[in-house]
PDB file of C-alpha atoms in Angstrom:
ATOM      1  CA  LYS A 105       0.000   0.000   0.000  1.00 79.00           C
ATOM      2  CA  SER A 106       2.801   2.438   0.824  1.00 86.00           C
ATOM      3  CA  LEU A 107       4.501   1.545  -2.470  1.00 89.00           C
ATOM      4  CA  GLU A 108       1.309   2.398  -4.338  1.00 90.00           C
ATOM      5  CA  ARG A 109       1.132   5.772  -2.553  1.00 91.00           C
ATOM      6  CA  ARG A 110       4.776   6.426  -3.359  1.00 91.00           C
ATOM      7  CA  ASP A 111       4.214   5.546  -7.037  1.00 91.00           C
ATOM      8  CA  ARG A 112       1.183   7.872  -7.257  1.00 92.00           C
ATOM      9  CA  HIS A 113       3.212  10.636  -5.596  1.00 93.00           C
ATOM     10  CA  LEU A 114       6.087  10.115  -8.029  1.00 92.00           C
ATOM     11  CA  LYS A 115       3.665  10.220 -10.986  1.00 93.00           C
ATOM     12  CA  ARG A 116       2.232  13.522  -9.735  1.00 93.00           C
ATOM     13  CA  LEU A 117       5.727  14.958  -9.292  1.00 92.00           C
ATOM     14  CA  TYR A 118       6.683  13.810 -12.779  1.00 92.00           C
ATOM     15  CA  ALA A 119       3.537  15.350 -14.289  1.00 93.00           C
ATOM     16  CA  ARG A 120       4.257  18.628 -12.464  1.00 93.00           C
ATOM     17  CA  GLU A 121       7.839  18.588 -13.770  1.00 92.00           C
ATOM     18  CA  ILE A 122       6.611  18.063 -17.347  1.00 91.00           C
ATOM     19  CA  ALA A 123       4.110  20.953 -16.984  1.00 91.00           C
ATOM     20  CA  GLN A 124       6.831  23.251 -15.624  1.00 91.00           C
ATOM     21  CA  ALA A 125       9.149  22.345 -18.517  1.00 89.00           C
ATOM     22  CA  GLN A 126       6.368  23.186 -20.984  1.00 89.00           C
ATOM     23  CA  THR A 127       5.767  26.520 -19.221  1.00 87.00           C
ATOM     24  CA  ILE A 128       9.476  27.348 -19.380  1.00 85.00           C
ATOM     25  CA  ASN A 129       9.572  26.548 -23.113  1.00 83.00           C
ATOM     26  CA  THR A 130       6.508  28.731 -23.712  1.00 82.00           C
ATOM     27  CA  LEU A 131       8.133  31.622 -21.831  1.00 79.00           C
ATOM     28  CA  LYS A 132      11.342  31.216 -23.841  1.00 74.00           C
ATOM     29  CA  ASP A 133       9.342  31.317 -27.092  1.00 73.00           C
ATOM     30  CA  ASP A 134       7.435  34.421 -25.929  1.00 67.00           C
ATOM     31  CA  LEU A 135      10.686  36.172 -25.022  1.00 60.00           C
ATOM     32  CA  SER A 136      12.236  35.274 -28.356  1.00 59.00           C
ATOM     33  CA  ARG A 137       9.215  36.694 -30.219  1.00 57.00           C
ATOM     34  CA  SER A 138       9.227  39.890 -28.159  1.00 51.00           C
ATOM     35  CA  ARG A 139      12.884  40.483 -28.975  1.00 48.00           C
ATOM     36  CA  LYS A 140      12.172  40.161 -32.690  1.00 48.00           C
ATOM     37  CA  ASN A 141       9.216  42.538 -32.430  1.00 48.00           C
ATOM     38  CA  PHE A 142      10.968  45.113 -30.246  1.00 55.00           C
ATOM     39  CA  ARG A 143      10.270  48.640 -31.417  1.00 58.00           C
ATOM     40  CA  LEU A 144      12.296  51.659 -30.499  1.00 65.00           C
ATOM     41  CA  ASN A 145      10.642  54.897 -29.437  1.00 71.00           C
ATOM     42  CA  ILE A 146      10.845  56.524 -32.877  1.00 74.00           C
ATOM     43  CA  TYR A 147       9.051  59.827 -33.354  1.00 63.00           C
ATOM     44  CA  GLY A 148       8.629  61.797 -36.538  1.00 67.00           C
ATOM     45  CA  TYR A 149       8.178  60.973 -40.182  1.00 65.00           C
ATOM     46  CA  ALA A 150       9.295  57.376 -40.290  1.00 71.00           C
ATOM     47  CA  ASP A 151       8.337  53.784 -39.664  1.00 75.00           C
ATOM     48  CA  GLN A 152      10.665  51.171 -38.231  1.00 79.00           C
ATOM     49  CA  LEU A 153      11.119  48.388 -40.791  1.00 77.00           C
ATOM     50  CA  SER A 154      13.566  46.132 -38.987  1.00 76.00           C
ATOM     51  CA  ILE A 155      15.950  45.869 -36.097  1.00 76.00           C
ATOM     52  CA  ASN A 156      18.516  43.210 -35.413  1.00 72.00           C
ATOM     53  CA  PRO A 157      17.291  40.871 -32.679  1.00 64.00           C
ATOM     54  CA  LEU A 158      18.165  42.433 -29.363  1.00 67.00           C
ATOM     55  CA  PRO A 159      19.825  40.230 -26.787  1.00 64.00           C
ATOM     56  CA  PHE A 160      17.755  41.759 -23.967  1.00 74.00           C
ATOM     57  CA  SER A 161      14.047  42.495 -23.863  1.00 68.00           C
ATOM     58  CA  ASP A 162      14.492  45.637 -21.710  1.00 73.00           C
ATOM     59  CA  GLY A 163      16.126  47.624 -24.526  1.00 73.00           C
ATOM     60  CA  TRP A 164      19.784  47.466 -23.485  1.00 81.00           C
ATOM     61  CA  ILE A 165      22.187  46.892 -26.359  1.00 85.00           C
ATOM     62  CA  SER A 166      25.167  44.616 -25.834  1.00 82.00           C
ATOM     63  CA  GLY A 167      27.368  46.455 -28.294  1.00 77.00           C
ATOM     64  CA  ASN A 168      25.803  46.722 -31.750  1.00 85.00           C
ATOM     65  CA  LEU A 169      22.402  47.802 -33.086  1.00 86.00           C
ATOM     66  CA  ASN A 170      21.274  47.732 -36.710  1.00 87.00           C
ATOM     67  CA  LEU A 171      18.076  49.550 -37.613  1.00 87.00           C
ATOM     68  CA  GLU A 172      16.236  50.137 -40.881  1.00 88.00           C
ATOM     69  CA  ILE A 173      13.699  52.962 -41.141  1.00 88.00           C
ATOM     70  CA  ALA A 174      11.362  53.996 -43.985  1.00 88.00           C
ATOM     71  CA  ALA A 175      11.091  57.775 -44.404  1.00 88.00           C
ATOM     72  CA  LEU A 176       7.478  58.918 -44.665  1.00 88.00           C
ATOM     73  CA  GLU A 177       8.648  62.512 -45.248  1.00 87.00           C
ATOM     74  CA  ASP A 178      12.070  64.072 -45.906  1.00 89.00           C
ATOM     75  CA  ILE A 179      14.376  63.628 -42.905  1.00 90.00           C
ATOM     76  CA  ARG A 180      17.012  66.314 -42.341  1.00 90.00           C
ATOM     77  CA  GLN A 181      17.881  65.704 -38.720  1.00 91.00           C
ATOM     78  CA  ILE A 182      18.000  62.876 -36.177  1.00 91.00           C
ATOM     79  CA  GLN A 183      18.003  63.348 -32.416  1.00 91.00           C
ATOM     80  CA  ILE A 184      19.154  60.260 -30.527  1.00 90.00           C
ATOM     81  CA  ASN A 185      18.701  60.067 -26.758  1.00 88.00           C
ATOM     82  CA  THR A 186      20.942  57.428 -25.237  1.00 87.00           C
ATOM     83  CA  VAL A 187      21.752  56.121 -21.781  1.00 86.00           C
ATOM     84  CA  VAL A 188      24.869  54.312 -20.620  1.00 83.00           C
ATOM     85  CA  PRO A 189      25.533  52.582 -17.305  1.00 76.00           C
ATOM     86  CA  ASP A 190      26.446  55.225 -14.727  1.00 71.00           C
ATOM     87  CA  SER A 191      29.968  53.930 -14.076  1.00 65.00           C
ATOM     88  CA  ALA A 192      30.790  53.650 -17.798  1.00 58.00           C
ATOM     89  CA  HIS A 193      29.786  57.091 -19.023  1.00 56.00           C
ATOM     90  CA  TYR A 194      33.210  58.703 -18.811  1.00 57.00           C
ATOM     91  CA  HIS A 195      34.657  56.429 -21.446  1.00 72.00           C
ATOM     92  CA  GLN A 196      31.677  55.450 -23.646  1.00 81.00           C
ATOM     93  CA  LYS A 197      31.691  56.453 -27.302  1.00 86.00           C
ATOM     94  CA  ILE A 198      28.902  55.321 -29.596  1.00 89.00           C
ATOM     95  CA  SER A 199      29.689  55.220 -33.316  1.00 91.00           C
ATOM     96  CA  VAL A 200      26.618  55.897 -35.456  1.00 92.00           C
ATOM     97  CA  LEU A 201      26.714  54.959 -39.128  1.00 91.00           C
ATOM     98  CA  ILE A 202      23.772  56.502 -41.017  1.00 92.00           C
ATOM     99  CA  ASN A 203      23.482  55.562 -44.687  1.00 91.00           C
ATOM    100  CA  GLY A 204      27.261  55.217 -44.869  1.00 90.00           C
ATOM    101  CA  THR A 205      28.216  58.417 -42.994  1.00 91.00           C
ATOM    102  CA  LEU A 206      29.936  58.036 -39.624  1.00 92.00           C
ATOM    103  CA  HIS A 207      28.909  60.145 -36.611  1.00 90.00           C
ATOM    104  CA  SER A 208      29.840  59.845 -32.939  1.00 87.00           C
ATOM    105  CA  ILE A 209      28.076  60.186 -29.613  1.00 85.00           C
ATOM    106  CA  VAL A 210      30.433  60.790 -26.709  1.00 81.00           C
ATOM    107  CA  HIS A 211      29.031  60.282 -23.232  1.00 77.00           C
ATOM    108  CA  LYS A 212      30.261  62.685 -20.577  1.00 72.00           C
ATOM    109  CA  GLN A 213      27.234  61.901 -18.416  1.00 76.00           C
ATOM    110  CA  GLU A 214      24.745  59.067 -18.047  1.00 78.00           C
ATOM    111  CA  ASN A 215      22.027  60.520 -20.353  1.00 84.00           C
ATOM    112  CA  VAL A 216      22.942  62.224 -23.620  1.00 85.00           C
ATOM    113  CA  SER A 217      20.837  63.816 -26.344  1.00 88.00           C
ATOM    114  CA  THR A 218      22.660  64.141 -29.674  1.00 90.00           C
ATOM    115  CA  ILE A 219      21.428  65.907 -32.801  1.00 91.00           C
ATOM    116  CA  ILE A 220      22.792  64.716 -36.134  1.00 93.00           C
ATOM    117  CA  ASN A 221      22.200  66.868 -39.219  1.00 93.00           C
ATOM    118  CA  LEU A 222      21.855  64.736 -42.331  1.00 92.00           C
ATOM    119  CA  SER A 223      23.521  65.938 -45.476  1.00 87.00           C
ATOM    120  CA  PRO A 224      22.188  64.933 -47.881  1.00 87.00           C
ATOM    121  CA  ARG A 225      18.762  64.519 -46.337  1.00 90.00           C
ATOM    122  CA  VAL A 226      16.927  61.218 -46.476  1.00 91.00           C
ATOM    123  CA  GLU A 227      14.148  61.740 -48.982  1.00 92.00           C
ATOM    124  CA  LYS A 228      10.534  60.679 -48.588  1.00 88.00           C
ATOM    125  CA  LYS A 229      10.016  56.942 -49.247  1.00 88.00           C
ATOM    126  CA  ALA A 230      13.763  56.263 -48.987  1.00 91.00           C
ATOM    127  CA  LYS A 231      15.334  53.973 -46.427  1.00 90.00           C
ATOM    128  CA  LEU A 232      17.495  55.162 -43.579  1.00 90.00           C
ATOM    129  CA  ILE A 233      19.895  52.484 -42.398  1.00 91.00           C
ATOM    130  CA  MET A 234      21.492  53.142 -39.024  1.00 91.00           C
ATOM    131  CA  SER A 235      24.105  51.080 -37.239  1.00 90.00           C
ATOM    132  CA  MET A 236      25.245  51.951 -33.715  1.00 90.00           C
ATOM    133  CA  THR A 237      28.234  50.436 -31.920  1.00 90.00           C
ATOM    134  CA  GLY A 238      29.321  51.145 -28.354  1.00 88.00           C
ATOM    135  CA  SER A 239      33.008  51.300 -27.495  1.00 87.00           C
ATOM    136  CA  VAL A 240      32.543  49.767 -24.037  1.00 82.00           C
ATOM    137  CA  ALA A 241      30.428  46.828 -22.932  1.00 84.00           C
ATOM    138  CA  GLY A 242      30.333  45.444 -19.441  1.00 83.00           C
ATOM    139  CA  SER A 243      28.035  44.022 -16.823  1.00 84.00           C
ATOM    140  CA  GLY A 244      26.390  45.842 -13.954  1.00 80.00           C
ATOM    141  CA  LYS A 245      28.481  43.629 -11.726  1.00 85.00           C
ATOM    142  CA  GLU A 246      31.724  44.694 -13.464  1.00 83.00           C
ATOM    143  CA  PHE A 247      30.719  48.360 -13.213  1.00 76.00           C
ATOM    144  CA  GLY A 248      29.937  47.913  -9.515  1.00 78.00           C
ATOM    145  CA  LEU A 249      26.279  48.892  -9.974  1.00 78.00           C
ATOM    146  CA  ASN A 250      24.405  45.669  -9.194  1.00 84.00           C
ATOM    147  CA  GLU A 251      24.549  41.894  -9.569  1.00 88.00           C
ATOM    148  CA  ASP A 252      23.407  41.897 -13.232  1.00 85.00           C
ATOM    149  CA  GLN A 253      25.936  39.863 -15.232  1.00 88.00           C
ATOM    150  CA  ARG A 254      24.647  40.743 -18.734  1.00 86.00           C
ATOM    151  CA  LYS A 255      27.153  42.546 -20.964  1.00 85.00           C
ATOM    152  CA  ILE A 256      25.542  45.878 -21.876  1.00 84.00           C
ATOM    153  CA  SER A 257      26.834  48.910 -23.741  1.00 85.00           C
ATOM    154  CA  PHE A 258      24.026  51.466 -24.129  1.00 86.00           C
ATOM    155  CA  ARG A 259      20.268  51.894 -24.363  1.00 84.00           C
ATOM    156  CA  ILE A 260      18.349  54.091 -26.762  1.00 84.00           C
ATOM    157  CA  LYS A 261      15.636  56.056 -24.970  1.00 84.00           C
ATOM    158  CA  SER A 262      14.229  57.619 -28.135  1.00 85.00           C
ATOM    159  CA  VAL A 263      14.938  58.678 -31.704  1.00 88.00           C
ATOM    160  CA  PHE A 264      13.359  61.840 -33.159  1.00 87.00           C
ATOM    161  CA  LEU A 265      13.358  62.341 -36.930  1.00 87.00           C
ATOM    162  CA  ARG A 266      12.795  65.808 -38.375  1.00 87.00           C
TER     163      ARG A 266
END
């Protein structure tokens, strides 16, 4: 009788373990889809066409970001608002390649707003291809901020197109 009880208990534990594994796989799939569908805060005359899959769902970039935007009107200027980890801001430089022209964002503080004038402008219905690369990537733990061990470089708060 006790063996039967033990067997029933083991079957219940096994069934619970299978259900938890299925839940974990569902969560992994959901996270993977959300990364692919991540949209930046882009304001102005454009629509985000694509973004390379981000390694983190909270918007932090581990070092490189590739973005493709369709211009709905002429774009003459881009304002990019970025954040870097507090301890890294004195030595963070973000290289921004926009349709083949290189620009730089240098962080002298945690939050920076940079305006980039486009010459030539991106014309209506054209594509704007932007690639951003941070010079420093490290974990919150390495920077002495927290226990987060993910390698992060910068986060884009918003992009304004004018």
